[in-house]
Coordinates of C-alpha atoms in Angstrom, one line a residue:
X1 CA 22.9 -23.9 -35.1
X2 CA 26.5 -24.3 -36.2
X3 CA 26.1 -28.0 -36.3
X4 CA 22.9 -27.7 -38.4
X5 CA 24.8 -25.4 -40.8
X6 CA 27.6 -27.9 -41.3
X7 CA 25.1 -30.7 -41.9
X8 CA 23.1 -28.7 -44.4
X9 CA 26.3 -27.8 -46.3
X10 CA 27.4 -31.4 -46.4
X11 CA 23.9 -32.4 -47.6
X12 CA 24.0 -29.7 -50.3
X13 CA 27.4 -30.8 -51.5
X14 CA 26.3 -34.5 -51.6
X15 CA 23.2 -33.6 -53.6
X16 CA 25.3 -31.5 -56.0
X17 CA 27.7 -34.3 -56.6
X18 CA 24.9 -36.8 -57.0
X19 CA 23.2 -34.5 -59.5
X20 CA 26.3 -34.1 -61.6
X21 CA 27.0 -37.9 -61.4
X22 CA 23.5 -38.7 -62.6
X23 CA 23.4 -36.2 -65.4
X24 CA 24.6 -38.7 -68.1
X25 CA 21.9 -41.1 -66.9
X26 CA 19.3 -38.4 -67.2
X27 CA 20.4 -37.5 -70.7
X28 CA 20.3 -41.2 -71.7
X29 CA 16.8 -41.5 -70.2
X30 CA 15.4 -38.4 -72.0
X31 CA 17.0 -39.3 -75.3
X32 CA 15.6 -42.8 -75.2
X33 CA 12.0 -41.3 -75.3
X34 CA 12.7 -38.9 -78.1
X35 CA 11.9 -39.3 -81.8
X36 CA 14.4 -38.7 -84.6
X37 CA 12.6 -35.5 -85.4
X38 CA 12.8 -34.2 -81.8
X39 CA 16.6 -34.9 -81.7
X40 CA 17.4 -33.4 -85.1
X41 CA 15.0 -30.4 -84.9
X42 CA 16.0 -29.5 -81.3
X43 CA 17.3 -26.1 -82.0
X44 CA 16.2 -24.7 -78.6
X45 CA 18.2 -27.1 -76.5
X46 CA 15.2 -28.9 -75.0
X47 CA 16.1 -31.6 -72.5
X48 CA 12.8 -33.5 -72.5
X49 CA 11.1 -35.1 -75.5
X50 CA 9.2 -32.0 -76.6
X51 CA 7.6 -31.3 -80.0
X52 CA 6.1 -28.0 -81.3
X53 CA 2.4 -27.8 -80.7
X54 CA 0.5 -27.5 -83.9
X55 CA -3.0 -26.5 -85.0
X56 CA -4.7 -28.0 -88.1
X57 CA -6.3 -25.3 -90.2
X58 CA -7.9 -26.1 -93.6
X59 CA -6.3 -29.5 -93.6
X60 CA -2.7 -28.3 -92.9
X61 CA -0.9 -28.3 -89.5
X62 CA 0.7 -25.0 -88.4
X63 CA 3.0 -24.3 -85.5
X64 CA 1.7 -22.5 -82.5
X65 CA 3.8 -19.5 -81.2
X66 CA 3.4 -16.9 -78.5
X67 CA 2.4 -13.6 -80.0
X68 CA 2.2 -10.4 -78.0
X69 CA -0.9 -8.2 -78.6
X70 CA -1.0 -4.4 -78.4
X71 CA -1.2 -4.6 -74.6
X72 CA 1.8 -6.9 -74.4
X73 CA -0.3 -9.9 -73.4
X74 CA 1.0 -13.2 -74.9
X75 CA -1.4 -15.2 -76.9
X76 CA -0.9 -18.6 -78.4
X77 CA -1.7 -18.4 -82.1
X78 CA -1.0 -20.6 -85.1
X79 CA 1.4 -19.2 -87.6
X80 CA -0.3 -19.7 -91.0
X81 CA 1.4 -17.0 -93.1
X82 CA 5.1 -16.2 -92.6
X83 CA 6.1 -12.7 -93.8
X84 CA 9.1 -10.4 -93.4
X85 CA 7.4 -7.4 -92.0
X86 CA 4.1 -8.9 -91.0
X87 CA 2.6 -12.4 -90.5
X88 CA -0.8 -14.0 -90.4
X89 CA -2.1 -16.0 -87.5
X90 CA -5.1 -18.0 -86.6
X91 CA -6.5 -18.2 -83.0
X92 CA -7.0 -21.9 -82.2
X93 CA -9.7 -21.0 -79.8
X94 CA -11.6 -19.1 -82.5
X95 CA -10.5 -20.4 -86.0
X96 CA -13.6 -18.8 -87.6
X97 CA -12.4 -15.4 -86.6
X98 CA -10.1 -15.3 -89.7
X99 CA -6.5 -14.2 -90.2
X100 CA -5.0 -12.0 -87.5
X101 CA -2.3 -9.7 -88.8
X102 CA 0.7 -9.0 -86.7
X103 CA 3.5 -6.6 -87.4
X104 CA 7.0 -7.9 -86.8
X105 CA 9.4 -10.7 -87.6
X106 CA 7.9 -14.1 -86.8
X107 CA 11.4 -15.5 -86.2
X108 CA 11.5 -13.6 -82.9
X109 CA 8.5 -15.4 -81.6
X110 CA 8.7 -18.2 -79.1
X111 CA 7.5 -21.6 -80.2
X112 CA 5.0 -23.4 -77.9
X113 CA 6.1 -27.0 -77.1
X114 CA 4.3 -30.0 -75.6
X115 CA 5.6 -33.1 -74.0
X116 CA 5.3 -36.1 -76.5
X117 CA 7.4 -39.1 -75.4
X118 CA 8.0 -42.0 -77.8
X119 CA 8.0 -45.3 -75.8
X120 CA 7.8 -47.1 -79.1
X121 CA 11.6 -46.8 -79.3
X122 CA 11.9 -49.6 -76.8
X123 CA 9.9 -52.4 -78.6
X124 CA 11.6 -51.4 -81.8
X125 CA 15.1 -51.7 -80.3
X126 CA 14.0 -54.9 -78.5
X127 CA 13.1 -56.5 -81.9
X128 CA 16.2 -55.2 -83.7
X129 CA 18.7 -56.5 -81.2
X130 CA 16.8 -59.7 -80.4
X131 CA 16.9 -59.1 -76.6
X132 CA 15.5 -62.5 -75.5
X133 CA 18.5 -64.3 -77.0
X134 CA 21.2 -61.9 -75.7
X135 CA 19.5 -61.8 -72.3
X136 CA 19.6 -65.6 -72.1
X137 CA 23.2 -65.7 -73.2
X138 CA 24.2 -63.1 -70.7
X139 CA 22.2 -64.6 -67.8
X140 CA 23.6 -68.1 -68.5
X141 CA 27.2 -66.9 -68.5
X142 CA 26.7 -64.7 -65.4
X143 CA 24.7 -67.2 -63.3
X144 CA 26.8 -70.2 -64.2
X145 CA 30.0 -68.3 -63.5
X146 CA 28.6 -66.9 -60.3
X147 CA 27.8 -70.5 -59.0
X148 CA 31.3 -71.6 -59.9
X149 CA 33.1 -68.6 -58.2
X150 CA 30.9 -69.0 -55.1
X151 CA 31.6 -72.7 -54.7
X152 CA 35.3 -72.4 -55.2
X153 CA 35.9 -69.1 -53.4
X154 CA 33.9 -70.3 -50.3
X155 CA 36.0 -73.5 -50.1
X156 CA 39.3 -71.7 -50.5
X157 CA 38.4 -68.9 -48.1
X158 CA 37.2 -71.4 -45.5
X159 CA 40.5 -73.2 -45.7
X160 CA 42.5 -70.0 -45.2
X161 CA 40.2 -68.9 -42.3
X162 CA 40.0 -72.1 -40.3
X163 CA 42.5 -74.8 -41.4
X164 CA 46.0 -74.8 -39.8
X165 CA 47.9 -75.0 -43.1
X166 CA 51.7 -74.7 -42.9
X167 CA 52.8 -71.5 -44.6
X168 CA 49.2 -70.4 -44.9
X169 CA 49.9 -66.7 -44.6
X170 CA 52.6 -66.9 -47.3
X171 CA 50.2 -68.6 -49.6
X172 CA 47.5 -66.0 -48.9
X173 CA 49.9 -63.2 -49.6
X174 CA 50.8 -64.8 -52.9
X175 CA 47.2 -65.2 -53.8
X176 CA 46.4 -61.6 -52.9
X177 CA 49.4 -60.5 -55.0
X178 CA 47.7 -61.8 -58.1
X179 CA 45.1 -59.1 -57.8
X180 CA 47.7 -56.5 -58.9
X181 CA 48.7 -58.6 -61.9
X182 CA 47.5 -56.8 -65.1
X183 CA 45.2 -58.8 -67.3
X184 CA 47.3 -57.9 -70.3
X185 CA 50.1 -60.0 -68.9
X186 CA 48.1 -63.2 -69.0
X187 CA 46.0 -62.4 -72.0
X188 CA 48.1 -64.1 -74.7
X189 CA 49.1 -67.3 -72.8
X190 CA 45.5 -67.7 -71.6
X191 CA 44.1 -67.3 -75.1
X192 CA 46.7 -69.7 -76.5
X193 CA 45.9 -72.3 -73.9
X194 CA 42.1 -72.1 -74.6
X195 CA 42.8 -72.2 -78.4
X196 CA 45.0 -75.3 -78.0
X197 CA 42.2 -77.2 -76.3
X198 CA 39.5 -76.0 -78.7
X199 CA 37.5 -73.8 -76.3
X200 CA 37.5 -70.6 -78.4
X201 CA 34.2 -69.9 -80.1
X202 CA 32.3 -71.1 -77.0
X203 CA 31.3 -69.9 -73.5
X204 CA 33.7 -72.3 -71.8
X205 CA 36.6 -69.7 -71.3
X206 CA 34.0 -67.3 -69.8
X207 CA 32.7 -69.8 -67.3
X208 CA 35.1 -72.6 -66.4
X209 CA 37.9 -70.4 -65.0
X210 CA 35.5 -69.0 -62.3
X211 CA 35.3 -72.5 -60.9
X212 CA 38.9 -72.1 -59.7
X213 CA 38.2 -69.2 -57.3
X214 CA 39.2 -65.5 -57.5
X215 CA 41.7 -63.8 -55.2
X216 CA 39.4 -60.8 -54.6
X217 CA 36.4 -63.0 -53.7
X218 CA 38.6 -65.2 -51.5
X219 CA 39.8 -62.2 -49.6
X220 CA 36.3 -60.8 -48.9
X221 CA 35.0 -64.2 -47.8
X222 CA 38.0 -65.0 -45.6
X223 CA 37.7 -61.7 -43.9
X224 CA 34.1 -62.3 -43.1
X225 CA 34.7 -65.9 -41.9
X226 CA 37.4 -64.6 -39.5
X227 CA 34.7 -62.5 -37.8
X228 CA 32.7 -65.6 -36.9
X229 CA 33.4 -67.0 -33.4
X230 CA 35.4 -70.2 -33.4
X231 CA 33.4 -71.4 -30.5
X232 CA 30.6 -72.2 -32.9
X233 CA 33.0 -74.5 -34.8
X234 CA 34.1 -76.2 -31.6
X235 CA 30.5 -76.7 -30.5
X236 CA 29.7 -78.3 -33.8
X237 CA 32.8 -80.5 -33.5
X238 CA 31.6 -81.7 -30.0
X239 CA 28.4 -82.8 -31.7
X240 CA 30.4 -84.8 -34.2
X241 CA 30.4 -82.4 -37.2
X242 CA 33.3 -82.6 -39.6
X243 CA 34.8 -79.7 -41.6
X244 CA 32.4 -79.9 -44.4
X245 CA 29.4 -80.1 -42.1
X246 CA 30.7 -77.1 -40.1
X247 CA 31.0 -75.2 -43.4
X248 CA 27.5 -76.2 -44.5
X249 CA 25.7 -75.8 -41.2
X250 CA 27.6 -73.1 -39.3
X251 CA 29.7 -70.9 -41.6
X252 CA 27.5 -70.5 -44.7
X253 CA 24.2 -69.7 -42.8
X254 CA 25.9 -66.9 -41.0
X255 CA 27.8 -65.5 -44.0
X256 CA 25.0 -64.7 -46.4
X257 CA 25.8 -61.0 -46.5
X258 CA 29.4 -61.7 -47.7
X259 CA 28.3 -64.5 -50.1
X260 CA 25.6 -62.3 -51.7
X261 CA 28.1 -59.5 -52.0
X262 CA 30.6 -61.8 -53.8
X263 CA 27.8 -63.2 -56.0
X264 CA 26.6 -59.7 -56.9
X265 CA 30.1 -58.5 -57.7
X266 CA 30.6 -61.4 -60.1
X267 CA 27.1 -61.1 -61.7
X268 CA 27.7 -57.4 -62.4
X269 CA 31.2 -58.1 -63.7
X270 CA 29.9 -60.9 -66.0
X271 CA 27.0 -58.8 -67.2
X272 CA 29.2 -55.8 -68.2
X273 CA 32.2 -57.8 -69.4
X274 CA 33.0 -56.8 -72.9
X275 CA 36.6 -57.8 -73.8
X276 CA 36.3 -61.5 -72.7
X277 CA 33.2 -62.3 -74.8
X278 CA 34.6 -60.2 -77.7
X279 CA 37.8 -62.3 -77.7
X280 CA 36.3 -65.7 -77.4
X281 CA 32.9 -65.4 -79.2
X282 CA 34.1 -63.3 -82.1
X283 CA 32.2 -64.3 -85.2
X284 CA 29.6 -66.3 -83.2
X285 CA 26.7 -63.9 -83.1
X286 CA 24.4 -66.5 -81.6
X287 CA 26.7 -66.7 -78.5
X288 CA 27.0 -62.9 -78.0
X289 CA 26.1 -61.6 -74.5
X290 CA 24.4 -58.3 -74.1
X291 CA 27.6 -56.2 -73.9
X292 CA 28.7 -57.3 -77.4
X293 CA 25.2 -57.2 -78.9
X294 CA 24.7 -53.6 -77.8
X295 CA 28.0 -52.5 -79.1
X296 CA 27.4 -54.1 -82.5
X297 CA 23.9 -52.4 -82.4
X298 CA 25.6 -49.1 -81.8
X299 CA 27.8 -49.6 -84.8
X300 CA 24.8 -50.4 -87.1
X301 CA 22.4 -47.7 -85.8
X302 CA 24.8 -44.8 -85.0
X303 CA 22.5 -42.3 -86.7
X304 CA 19.6 -43.4 -84.4
X305 CA 20.7 -42.2 -80.9
X306 CA 17.2 -42.7 -79.5
X307 CA 17.5 -46.5 -80.2
X308 CA 21.0 -46.7 -78.9
X309 CA 20.0 -45.1 -75.6
X310 CA 16.9 -47.3 -75.4
X311 CA 19.0 -50.5 -75.7
X312 CA 21.5 -49.2 -73.1
X313 CA 18.7 -48.6 -70.7
X314 CA 17.2 -52.0 -71.2
X315 CA 20.6 -53.6 -70.8
X316 CA 21.1 -52.0 -67.4
X317 CA 17.6 -52.6 -65.9
X318 CA 18.3 -56.1 -64.5
X319 CA 21.6 -55.3 -62.7
X320 CA 20.1 -52.1 -61.4
X321 CA 17.1 -53.8 -60.0
X322 CA 19.3 -56.5 -58.4
X323 CA 21.5 -53.9 -56.8
X324 CA 18.5 -51.9 -55.4
X325 CA 16.8 -54.9 -53.9
X326 CA 20.0 -56.4 -52.5
X327 CA 21.6 -53.1 -51.4
X328 CA 21.1 -53.6 -47.7
X329 CA 22.7 -57.0 -47.5
X330 CA 25.3 -56.0 -50.1
X331 CA 26.5 -53.0 -48.1
X332 CA 26.6 -55.0 -44.8
X333 CA 28.7 -57.7 -46.5
X334 CA 31.2 -55.2 -47.9
X335 CA 31.5 -53.4 -44.6
X336 CA 32.0 -56.5 -42.4
X337 CA 34.4 -58.2 -44.8
X338 CA 36.9 -55.3 -44.2
X339 CA 37.1 -56.1 -40.4
X340 CA 39.3 -58.9 -39.3
X341 CA 38.8 -60.4 -35.8

């Protein structure tokens, strides 16, 4: 019983933390389905895309409110005549019954709302931001860079994990030390270098550097390679396999969890990267990835929060789907790479 109580408390705390963490996402989702009128006229603090229910009487739409009768029973009536001391109502179920007089201030009555989502925000935002173009730009940058970082990081990690390189541990410590080097330190010299060779205003600075490995990715892959038994390498050597054949036929087939984790890390990074594309594609709107395009869209359509939230949701759909479907392999790769044999 005591163990059940502790477990239930932990579960409750976890659910509470998850709920608080997902609140901004929930607000984004509900706002994306609202109209401008639902946002501006939301004086009752409604969370969902709700609009006042109306009833058309003699060619004009009137709001429906909850009106108490003489017995205190609430009736949903259409407010057709607003007065200070008394107001006139029409019963939507019996409009031929005429005006119903009610004594009291109509401002105290509760408005009846109905759920009216506006999915048309998404196609409108899709056309305004030209999503096919920015999706292609982002996918090309992310996928090409991911291929480069996997090729280079796998080779470097394989060398650190298997080859008897003199001073290998010192080199590895130096490589890992570059992780703590702030990007601001290398920003100006890196930009000056790319500008001197004419790469600014293109995707090359966003793609080519990833073909020279990454310290964080090398660390993850090296740790995973160290968990693989060396007996498999030795068995392949007896069969005449060289280092490259061992990597291709022994190491890589058993390392897909770590490789997919590294690839997913880079893909999400490239998809969300804002500063790099802003720096190197400034003024080249046809080269903008989705991070820059969405930000520029926010500047232009600031008074339209429903469109801004719709674009943000569409921008995060693909990374979210990839993470959901690859979650099992991704988590296994992250856990195993932290264990060294």
